[in-house]
Coordinates of C-alpha atoms in Angstrom, one line a residue:
X1137 CA -156.9 -24.1 3.9
X1138 CA -157.7 -27.8 5.1
X1139 CA -157.7 -31.1 3.1
X1140 CA -159.3 -33.9 2.9
X1141 CA -156.9 -36.9 1.4
X1142 CA -160.6 -38.8 0.7
X1143 CA -162.4 -35.7 -1.3
X1144 CA -158.6 -34.8 -2.6
X1145 CA -158.4 -34.6 -6.5
X1146 CA -155.6 -32.4 -8.0
X1147 CA -152.4 -33.0 -7.9
X1148 CA -150.8 -31.1 -5.1
X1149 CA -153.9 -31.8 -3.3
X1150 CA -153.1 -35.3 -4.2
X1151 CA -150.1 -35.5 -3.2
X1152 CA -149.8 -34.2 -0.2
X1153 CA -152.6 -36.4 0.9
X1154 CA -150.0 -38.9 0.4
X1155 CA -148.0 -37.1 2.9
X1156 CA -149.8 -37.9 5.4
X1157 CA -148.6 -41.4 5.4
X1158 CA -145.0 -39.8 5.9
X1159 CA -144.0 -38.7 9.6
X1160 CA -143.2 -36.1 11.5
X1161 CA -140.1 -34.5 10.7
X1162 CA -139.5 -33.5 13.7
X1163 CA -140.6 -36.6 16.6
X1164 CA -140.1 -38.9 13.7
X1165 CA -143.6 -40.8 14.5
X1166 CA -146.9 -40.2 12.9
X1167 CA -148.5 -37.0 13.8
X1168 CA -151.9 -37.1 15.5
X1169 CA -153.0 -33.8 14.2
X1170 CA -150.7 -33.5 10.8
X1171 CA -149.6 -29.6 9.1
X1172 CA -147.4 -29.6 6.1
X1173 CA -145.6 -26.2 5.3
X1174 CA -145.7 -24.7 1.6
X1175 CA -142.4 -26.2 1.3
X1176 CA -143.7 -30.0 1.8
X1177 CA -142.4 -30.1 4.5
X1178 CA -144.8 -32.7 7.4
X1179 CA -145.1 -31.9 11.3
X1180 CA -147.8 -32.5 14.4
X1181 CA -149.2 -29.6 13.9
X1182 CA -148.5 -29.5 18.2
X1183 CA -145.2 -29.0 17.9
X1184 CA -144.0 -27.0 14.6
X1185 CA -146.1 -24.6 16.5
X1186 CA -144.2 -24.4 19.7
X1187 CA -140.9 -24.1 16.9
X1188 CA -142.4 -21.5 15.0
X1189 CA -143.0 -19.5 18.4
X1190 CA -139.6 -20.1 19.9
X1191 CA -137.7 -19.8 15.9
X1192 CA -140.0 -18.1 13.5
X1193 CA -138.8 -20.5 10.5
X1194 CA -139.4 -23.9 8.9
X1195 CA -136.9 -26.2 11.4
X1196 CA -135.6 -27.5 8.2
X1197 CA -135.9 -25.2 4.7
X1198 CA -134.8 -23.0 7.4
X1199 CA -137.0 -20.6 6.4
X1200 CA -139.3 -18.0 7.3
X1201 CA -142.5 -19.3 8.4
X1202 CA -145.5 -18.8 10.4
X1203 CA -148.6 -20.5 12.1
X1204 CA -150.6 -18.9 9.8
X1205 CA -149.2 -20.8 7.0
X1206 CA -149.4 -23.8 8.5
X1207 CA -151.6 -26.1 6.2
X1208 CA -154.7 -28.5 8.1
X1209 CA -154.9 -32.1 6.5
X1210 CA -157.7 -34.0 7.6
X1211 CA -156.4 -37.4 6.2
X1212 CA -158.0 -40.6 5.8
X1213 CA -158.5 -42.9 9.5
X1214 CA -156.1 -45.0 10.3
X1215 CA -155.3 -47.4 12.9
X1216 CA -152.4 -46.9 14.9
X1217 CA -149.3 -49.5 14.6
X1218 CA -148.7 -51.3 17.4
X1219 CA -145.4 -50.7 20.0
X1220 CA -142.5 -51.5 18.7
X1221 CA -141.8 -53.6 21.7
X1222 CA -144.5 -56.1 20.1
X1223 CA -142.9 -56.3 16.6
X1224 CA -140.9 -59.6 17.4
X1225 CA -141.4 -62.4 18.9
X1226 CA -139.5 -61.8 22.3
X1227 CA -142.0 -59.2 22.5
X1228 CA -144.1 -60.6 22.7
X1229 CA -143.6 -63.2 25.3
X1230 CA -142.2 -60.5 27.4
X1231 CA -146.2 -58.8 27.0
X1232 CA -148.0 -62.2 27.5
X1233 CA -145.3 -62.6 30.8
X1234 CA -146.0 -59.0 31.9
X1235 CA -150.1 -60.0 32.0
X1236 CA -150.2 -62.8 33.3
X1237 CA -147.5 -61.7 36.0
X1238 CA -150.6 -59.0 36.6
X1239 CA -153.0 -62.0 36.9
X1240 CA -151.1 -63.2 39.6
X1241 CA -151.3 -61.0 41.6
X1242 CA -154.5 -60.2 40.9
X1243 CA -155.3 -63.8 41.7
X1244 CA -153.3 -64.0 45.0
X1245 CA -155.3 -60.3 45.8
X1246 CA -158.4 -62.0 45.0
X1247 CA -157.6 -65.0 47.6
X1248 CA -156.6 -62.8 51.1
X1249 CA -159.9 -61.1 50.3
X1250 CA -161.4 -64.4 50.6
X1251 CA -159.1 -66.5 53.4
X1252 CA -160.2 -62.9 55.3
X1253 CA -163.8 -63.4 54.5
X1254 CA -163.8 -66.9 55.7
X1255 CA -162.3 -65.5 58.4
X1256 CA -164.8 -62.9 59.8
X1257 CA -168.0 -65.9 59.1
X1258 CA -165.8 -68.3 60.6
X1259 CA -165.4 -65.9 64.2
X1260 CA -169.3 -65.4 63.2
X1261 CA -170.3 -68.1 63.3
X1262 CA -168.4 -69.5 66.9
X1263 CA -169.8 -65.9 68.5
X1264 CA -173.3 -67.1 67.4
X1265 CA -172.2 -70.9 68.5
X1266 CA -171.2 -69.1 72.1
X1267 CA -174.3 -67.1 72.3
X1268 CA -176.4 -70.3 71.7
X1269 CA -173.8 -72.0 74.4
X1270 CA -174.9 -69.2 77.1
X1271 CA -179.1 -69.6 76.6
X1272 CA -178.3 -73.2 76.6
X1273 CA -177.3 -73.0 79.4
X1274 CA -179.3 -70.4 81.3
X1275 CA -182.5 -72.1 79.9
X1276 CA -181.1 -75.4 81.8
X1277 CA -180.1 -73.2 84.9
X1278 CA -184.1 -71.6 85.1
X1279 CA -185.3 -75.0 84.1
X1280 CA -183.3 -76.5 87.3
X1281 CA -184.4 -73.6 89.2
X1282 CA -188.1 -74.4 88.6
X1283 CA -187.1 -78.1 89.3
X1284 CA -185.6 -77.2 92.7
X1285 CA -188.4 -74.8 93.8
X1286 CA -190.8 -78.1 93.0
X1287 CA -189.6 -79.9 94.5
X1288 CA -189.1 -77.9 97.4
X1289 CA -193.0 -77.9 97.6
X1290 CA -193.0 -81.0 97.5
X1291 CA -191.0 -82.0 100.4
X1292 CA -192.8 -79.3 102.5
X1293 CA -195.9 -81.2 101.5
X1294 CA -194.6 -85.3 102.5
X1295 CA -193.4 -83.5 105.6
X1296 CA -196.9 -82.7 106.6
X1297 CA -197.4 -86.2 105.4
X1298 CA -194.8 -88.2 106.4
X1299 CA -196.7 -91.4 108.1
X1300 CA -197.5 -92.3 104.5
X1301 CA -194.0 -93.7 104.2
X1302 CA -194.3 -95.7 107.3
X1303 CA -194.7 -99.2 105.6
X1304 CA -191.4 -98.5 102.7
X1305 CA -188.6 -100.0 102.7
X1306 CA -185.9 -98.7 104.1
X1307 CA -184.3 -97.6 100.4
X1308 CA -186.7 -95.6 99.3
X1309 CA -187.1 -94.0 102.9
X1310 CA -186.9 -89.3 102.9
X1311 CA -183.1 -88.6 104.6
X1312 CA -183.9 -86.0 107.2
X1313 CA -180.6 -84.8 106.0
X1314 CA -177.2 -84.6 108.3
X1315 CA -177.8 -83.5 111.4
X1316 CA -176.0 -80.4 113.3
X1317 CA -174.1 -81.9 115.4
X1318 CA -172.0 -83.8 112.0
X1319 CA -172.1 -79.7 110.2
X1320 CA -170.0 -79.0 113.1
X1321 CA -167.9 -81.7 113.4
X1322 CA -166.9 -81.4 110.1
X1323 CA -165.9 -77.4 110.4
X1324 CA -163.9 -78.2 112.6
X1325 CA -161.9 -80.7 111.4
X1326 CA -162.0 -78.5 107.5
X1327 CA -160.5 -75.3 110.2
X1328 CA -157.6 -78.3 112.1
X1329 CA -156.5 -79.7 108.5
X1330 CA -156.6 -75.9 106.6
X1331 CA -155.0 -75.0 109.8
X1332 CA -152.0 -78.1 109.3
X1333 CA -151.7 -77.2 105.6
X1334 CA -150.3 -74.5 105.9
X1335 CA -148.3 -75.1 108.7
X1336 CA -147.3 -77.4 107.3
X1337 CA -144.0 -78.8 105.3
X1338 CA -142.4 -80.9 102.3
X1339 CA -141.4 -83.5 104.0
X1340 CA -137.3 -84.4 103.9
X1341 CA -137.8 -88.3 102.8
X1342 CA -140.0 -87.0 99.8
X1343 CA -138.6 -89.3 96.6
X1344 CA -137.1 -87.5 94.5
X1345 CA -137.8 -87.4 89.8
X1346 CA -134.2 -88.6 89.6
X1347 CA -136.1 -92.0 92.9
X1348 CA -139.5 -92.5 90.3
X1349 CA -137.3 -92.2 87.6
X1350 CA -135.7 -95.1 88.3
X1351 CA -138.5 -97.1 89.7
X1352 CA -138.8 -101.6 89.1
X1353 CA -141.8 -103.0 89.6
X1354 CA -140.2 -105.3 92.9
X1355 CA -143.2 -106.7 94.4
X1356 CA -145.9 -108.8 91.6
X1357 CA -148.3 -111.0 93.0
X1358 CA -151.7 -112.5 92.1
X1359 CA -154.1 -111.0 94.0
X1360 CA -157.8 -112.5 92.5
X1361 CA -159.2 -115.1 90.3
X1362 CA -157.4 -115.0 86.4
X1363 CA -161.7 -115.1 85.0
X1364 CA -162.5 -112.1 87.4
X1365 CA -161.4 -109.3 84.1
X1366 CA -158.6 -107.6 87.1
X1367 CA -158.4 -105.5 89.5
X1368 CA -161.0 -102.6 89.6
X1369 CA -159.4 -100.5 92.5
X1370 CA -156.1 -100.3 95.4
X1371 CA -156.4 -98.5 98.5
X1372 CA -153.0 -98.1 100.6
X1373 CA -153.3 -97.8 104.3
X1374 CA -152.7 -94.3 106.1
X1375 CA -149.8 -94.7 108.5
X1376 CA -148.3 -98.1 107.2
X1377 CA -148.5 -98.2 103.5
X1378 CA -147.3 -102.6 104.2
X1379 CA -151.1 -102.5 104.3
X1380 CA -152.7 -103.0 100.7
X1381 CA -156.7 -103.7 99.8
X1382 CA -157.9 -104.6 96.0
X1383 CA -161.4 -105.1 94.4
X1384 CA -162.0 -107.3 91.8
X1385 CA -164.9 -108.8 89.4
X1386 CA -164.5 -112.0 91.3
X1387 CA -166.8 -110.5 93.9
X1388 CA -163.9 -109.5 96.7
X1389 CA -162.2 -107.9 99.2
X1390 CA -158.0 -109.2 99.2
X1391 CA -155.4 -107.9 102.2
X1392 CA -151.9 -107.9 101.2
X1393 CA -149.2 -107.3 103.8
X1394 CA -146.1 -105.5 101.4
X1395 CA -143.5 -106.6 104.5
X1396 CA -144.4 -110.8 103.6
X1397 CA -145.3 -110.6 100.2
X1398 CA -148.0 -112.6 101.1
X1399 CA -152.4 -112.4 101.0
X1400 CA -153.5 -112.2 104.6
X1401 CA -157.5 -111.7 104.0
X1402 CA -160.2 -112.4 101.4
X1403 CA -162.8 -110.5 101.9
X1404 CA -165.9 -112.9 100.8
X1405 CA -169.6 -111.4 101.3
X1406 CA -170.7 -109.2 98.1
X1407 CA -172.7 -111.3 95.5
X1408 CA -171.2 -108.6 92.4
X1409 CA -168.0 -107.7 91.2
X1410 CA -166.8 -104.9 94.2
X1411 CA -166.1 -102.1 92.6
X1412 CA -164.2 -99.7 94.4
X1413 CA -162.6 -100.2 98.3
X1414 CA -161.3 -97.8 101.2
X1415 CA -159.5 -97.5 104.3
X1416 CA -161.4 -97.0 107.9
X1417 CA -159.0 -96.2 110.4
X1418 CA -158.2 -101.0 110.7
X1419 CA -161.2 -101.5 109.0
X1420 CA -161.8 -101.4 105.3
X1421 CA -165.8 -100.5 103.0
X1422 CA -166.0 -102.2 100.0
X1423 CA -169.7 -101.7 97.5
X1424 CA -170.2 -103.2 94.4
X1425 CA -172.7 -104.0 91.0
X1426 CA -174.6 -105.5 93.8
X1427 CA -176.0 -102.1 95.3
X1428 CA -174.0 -102.4 98.9
X1429 CA -171.4 -101.0 100.3
X1430 CA -170.4 -103.4 103.1
X1431 CA -167.8 -102.3 106.2
X1432 CA -165.4 -105.3 107.5
X1433 CA -163.2 -105.1 110.5
X1434 CA -159.4 -105.8 111.3
X1435 CA -159.9 -109.1 111.7
X1436 CA -162.2 -109.1 108.8
X1437 CA -165.8 -110.0 109.7
X1438 CA -168.0 -108.4 108.2
X1439 CA -169.1 -105.1 110.3
X1440 CA -171.6 -103.5 108.3
X1441 CA -173.8 -103.6 105.6
X1442 CA -174.7 -100.1 103.3
X1443 CA -178.1 -101.3 101.2
X1444 CA -179.1 -97.4 100.6
X1445 CA -178.7 -97.6 96.8
X1446 CA -181.0 -99.9 94.5
X1447 CA -178.4 -99.6 91.5
X1448 CA -174.0 -100.1 91.3
X1449 CA -172.2 -98.4 93.8
X1450 CA -170.0 -97.3 92.1
X1451 CA -166.8 -96.1 94.6
X1452 CA -166.7 -94.8 98.1
X1453 CA -164.5 -91.7 99.0
X1454 CA -163.9 -91.3 104.1
X1455 CA -163.6 -87.9 105.6
X1456 CA -160.8 -86.8 106.6
X1457 CA -162.2 -87.3 110.4
X1458 CA -162.3 -91.1 108.9
X1459 CA -166.4 -90.9 111.1
X1460 CA -168.0 -91.0 107.9
X1461 CA -168.0 -92.2 103.9
X1462 CA -170.2 -91.4 101.3
X1463 CA -170.8 -93.3 97.9
X1464 CA -172.2 -92.7 94.4
X1465 CA -174.0 -94.9 92.4
X1466 CA -175.4 -95.6 89.2
X1467 CA -178.9 -94.5 90.2
X1468 CA -178.0 -90.7 89.9
X1469 CA -177.8 -90.6 93.9
X1470 CA -175.2 -90.3 96.8
X1471 CA -175.6 -90.9 99.4
X1472 CA -174.2 -89.2 103.7
X1473 CA -173.8 -92.0 105.5
X1474 CA -171.9 -92.4 109.3
X1475 CA -170.1 -94.9 110.3
X1476 CA -171.0 -95.1 114.4
X1477 CA -174.7 -95.4 113.2
X1478 CA -174.0 -97.8 110.7
X1479 CA -176.7 -95.4 108.4
X1480 CA -177.5 -92.9 105.9
X1481 CA -178.7 -89.7 107.1
X1482 CA -178.8 -88.2 103.8
X1483 CA -179.0 -89.4 100.1
X1484 CA -179.2 -87.2 96.7
X1485 CA -180.3 -87.2 94.2
X1486 CA -178.3 -85.6 90.8
X1487 CA -179.4 -82.8 88.6
X1488 CA -179.2 -85.1 85.6
X1489 CA -180.2 -88.4 84.7
X1490 CA -177.0 -89.9 84.2
X1491 CA -175.2 -91.8 86.7
X1492 CA -172.0 -90.7 88.4
X1493 CA -169.9 -93.3 88.4
X1494 CA -167.0 -91.7 90.7
X1495 CA -166.5 -89.3 94.4
X1496 CA -163.9 -88.0 96.4
X1497 CA -163.8 -85.9 99.3
X1498 CA -162.1 -82.6 99.4
X1499 CA -159.1 -83.3 101.3
X1500 CA -160.4 -80.3 104.3
X1501 CA -164.6 -83.1 103.7
X1502 CA -167.0 -79.7 103.4
X1503 CA -166.9 -80.6 99.3
X1504 CA -167.1 -82.9 96.8
X1505 CA -165.7 -84.1 93.8
X1506 CA -168.1 -85.4 91.3
X1507 CA -167.6 -87.7 88.2
X1508 CA -170.6 -88.4 85.9
X1509 CA -171.2 -90.9 82.7
X1510 CA -172.1 -88.2 80.8
X1511 CA -168.4 -86.6 81.0
X1512 CA -169.1 -83.9 84.0
X1513 CA -167.4 -83.1 86.7
X1514 CA -169.0 -81.4 89.1
X1515 CA -168.2 -80.7 92.3
X1516 CA -170.8 -80.7 95.8
X1517 CA -171.1 -78.3 99.3
X1518 CA -170.8 -82.5 101.6
X1519 CA -172.8 -80.4 104.3
X1520 CA -175.9 -78.7 102.8
X1521 CA -175.9 -81.1 99.0
X1522 CA -175.9 -78.4 96.9
X1523 CA -174.1 -78.5 93.9
X1524 CA -171.4 -75.5 93.7
X1525 CA -170.2 -76.2 90.4
X1526 CA -169.9 -78.1 87.1
X1527 CA -166.3 -78.6 85.1
X1528 CA -167.1 -79.8 80.5
X1529 CA -164.3 -80.6 79.4
X1530 CA -164.0 -84.5 79.2
X1531 CA -166.1 -85.9 76.1
X1532 CA -166.4 -89.4 78.0
X1533 CA -167.7 -91.2 80.3
X1534 CA -165.2 -90.3 83.8
X1535 CA -163.9 -93.2 85.5
X1536 CA -161.9 -91.1 88.4
X1537 CA -160.6 -88.4 90.5
X1538 CA -158.2 -87.2 92.8
X1539 CA -157.8 -83.7 94.4
X1540 CA -153.9 -83.2 95.1
X1541 CA -153.4 -82.0 99.4
X1542 CA -153.2 -78.5 98.7
X1543 CA -156.7 -78.2 97.3
X1544 CA -156.3 -76.0 94.8
X1545 CA -155.6 -78.9 92.1
X1546 CA -158.1 -81.9 91.0
X1547 CA -157.0 -84.9 88.6
X1548 CA -160.4 -86.4 86.6
X1549 CA -159.6 -88.8 83.9
X1550 CA -161.5 -90.5 81.8
X1551 CA -161.5 -92.0 77.9
X1552 CA -160.2 -90.1 75.9
X1553 CA -157.5 -88.8 78.6
X1554 CA -156.5 -87.1 82.1
X1555 CA -157.2 -83.3 82.7
X1556 CA -156.6 -81.7 85.8
X1557 CA -158.1 -78.0 86.6
X1558 CA -157.6 -75.4 89.1
X1559 CA -160.3 -75.6 91.4
X1560 CA -159.9 -71.5 92.2
X1561 CA -160.0 -70.5 88.3
X1562 CA -162.5 -73.6 87.4
X1563 CA -160.9 -74.4 84.4
X1564 CA -158.4 -76.4 82.5
X1565 CA -154.5 -75.6 83.4
X1566 CA -153.0 -79.0 82.4
X1567 CA -154.4 -82.1 79.9
X1568 CA -152.7 -85.5 79.5
X1569 CA -152.5 -87.8 76.6
X1570 CA -153.4 -91.2 78.0
X1571 CA -156.0 -92.7 76.0
X1572 CA -158.4 -95.3 78.0
X1573 CA -157.4 -93.4 81.1
X1574 CA -159.5 -95.2 83.9
X1575 CA -157.8 -93.8 86.9
X1576 CA -155.6 -90.8 88.2
X1577 CA -153.4 -90.2 92.0
X1578 CA -152.5 -87.2 93.7
X1579 CA -149.0 -88.4 96.4
X1580 CA -150.0 -86.6 99.2
X1581 CA -147.6 -84.9 99.1
X1582 CA -148.9 -83.0 95.9
X1583 CA -145.4 -83.3 94.4
X1584 CA -146.8 -86.6 92.5
X1585 CA -149.7 -86.8 90.0
X1586 CA -150.1 -91.2 88.2
X1587 CA -152.6 -92.0 86.4
X1588 CA -154.1 -95.5 84.9
X1589 CA -154.3 -96.9 81.3
X1590 CA -153.0 -99.3 79.1
X1591 CA -150.1 -98.4 81.0
X1592 CA -149.6 -96.6 84.8
X1593 CA -147.4 -93.5 84.8
X1594 CA -146.4 -90.7 87.3
X1595 CA -145.6 -87.4 86.5
X1596 CA -144.4 -84.7 88.6
X1597 CA -147.1 -81.7 88.4
X1598 CA -145.0 -78.4 89.1
X1599 CA -143.4 -77.0 85.9
X1600 CA -144.2 -78.3 83.2
X1601 CA -146.1 -81.0 84.6
X1602 CA -143.0 -83.9 83.2
X1603 CA -143.6 -87.5 82.8
X1604 CA -141.0 -89.2 84.9
X1605 CA -141.9 -92.5 84.3
X1606 CA -143.8 -95.4 82.6
X1607 CA -144.4 -98.8 83.6
X1608 CA -145.5 -100.9 80.4
X1609 CA -148.1 -103.5 81.8
X1610 CA -149.3 -107.1 79.7
X1611 CA -151.9 -105.7 80.4
X1612 CA -154.2 -102.8 81.3
X1613 CA -154.0 -101.1 84.8
X1614 CA -156.8 -100.3 85.7
X1615 CA -155.7 -98.1 89.3
X1616 CA -153.1 -96.8 91.1
X1617 CA -152.0 -94.9 94.4
X1618 CA -149.2 -94.2 96.4
X1619 CA -146.8 -95.2 98.5
X1620 CA -145.9 -92.9 102.1
X1621 CA -143.6 -90.3 100.6
X1622 CA -143.8 -91.5 96.8
X1623 CA -141.2 -93.5 97.7
X1624 CA -143.7 -96.6 95.5
X1625 CA -146.5 -96.6 93.3
X1626 CA -149.3 -99.7 93.4
X1627 CA -150.4 -100.4 90.7
X1628 CA -153.8 -103.0 90.2
X1629 CA -154.3 -104.2 86.3
X1630 CA -156.6 -106.0 84.3
X1631 CA -154.2 -109.9 84.9
X1632 CA -155.4 -109.6 88.2
X1633 CA -151.7 -109.2 89.5
X1634 CA -150.9 -106.8 92.0
X1635 CA -147.8 -104.8 91.4
X1636 CA -145.5 -102.4 93.0
X1637 CA -142.5 -100.6 91.6
X1638 CA -140.2 -98.5 94.2

């Protein structure tokens, strides 16, 4: 039997329909599928059927009851009442709080997924950029190889018509290259120095880190005109650290004797600022913005002038044999010179259009390190004028470089700081934050590194590259050099004064 509450007309049917509004006698809740017994008790069908199967009677009236006796009710559709938990303000607040927590968890998960996606995108973009750089480098190497091939063909043609350049000035004539006897001497020197280096022990009189920490200014000497703009370079004579040379913007080179605390000589001959100075035995080499290199005798007389460059000669470096030197220039060339004949035997064009700002021989004398205005550091084979390696890391003009005596490390300076390279791995092993760095120098033992910038500093090479001492100056330091056994530090600054710290 089925009663439709919406169509109930008799009193009994209406009474039964009203029972729909009652609750199940077993569960106490509104029944999902309501039935009524002949005794008028309302149950949920699923619950009463189980009770009949187990007991065979009505749980309320205790009268015998079967499933066939149940009357199914089809009530009007009603909306299920809200859960009891939402029937009060605290219940609603709790429900809202739970919803908020769920929303926050979902937002957090979405943010994590977004961050992960961003990282994957960044990695993909980095790989793309690296691939583009590799492709660009390969294309540059290809173009360089093509240019080298074209130059080789041009050189061969030039040799066949060598008489065509007889009327050119000396600075424009092609050099034949380094002769075989010079290369043999360089190889012999390299072999001798390498062998001696393996057997050499650190000097027992080498300054300790504690000694350097106690250094103070012992000499402050005005070496050049106060209006010159200061000292551009300093050099300490090998085997006699009492003799010091300085190069200045006032067009002169000055010689200072530390033992007597006196300026002993002023070498005048350049017509523009002097950019670098080096000792060659008892002689002195200087280079200038007047495009020349000059060799000076022990008594201060000018011995020779080398006019092989067409731009400022930015640096000079003497070969360990004291027989040759290399000059670098803003005209993008470097020259190899024979001191015995006062001649340039090789003038080499750099593989870029950038000015060469500094250069130095490796301690073994067979390779060269050079820095350029476009921030590159290049390693050359001095014997056959072949570029071996390019080190990229600086972001501004390279202002100075120095090889460690062990031959493994190369320190370079630029306005963005100082970098130390391991030549065995062609990578940076240490970076020193010294803004505006204008010069670097290892001591002869390779134990300490000096840097010049707004001030002068000394760092210990081993371990964590700890700064041992910082020397404050009135004006920026432009050049540094160590004395014997690192027992002193020579500093040339922009205020035209030579300072010695010991």
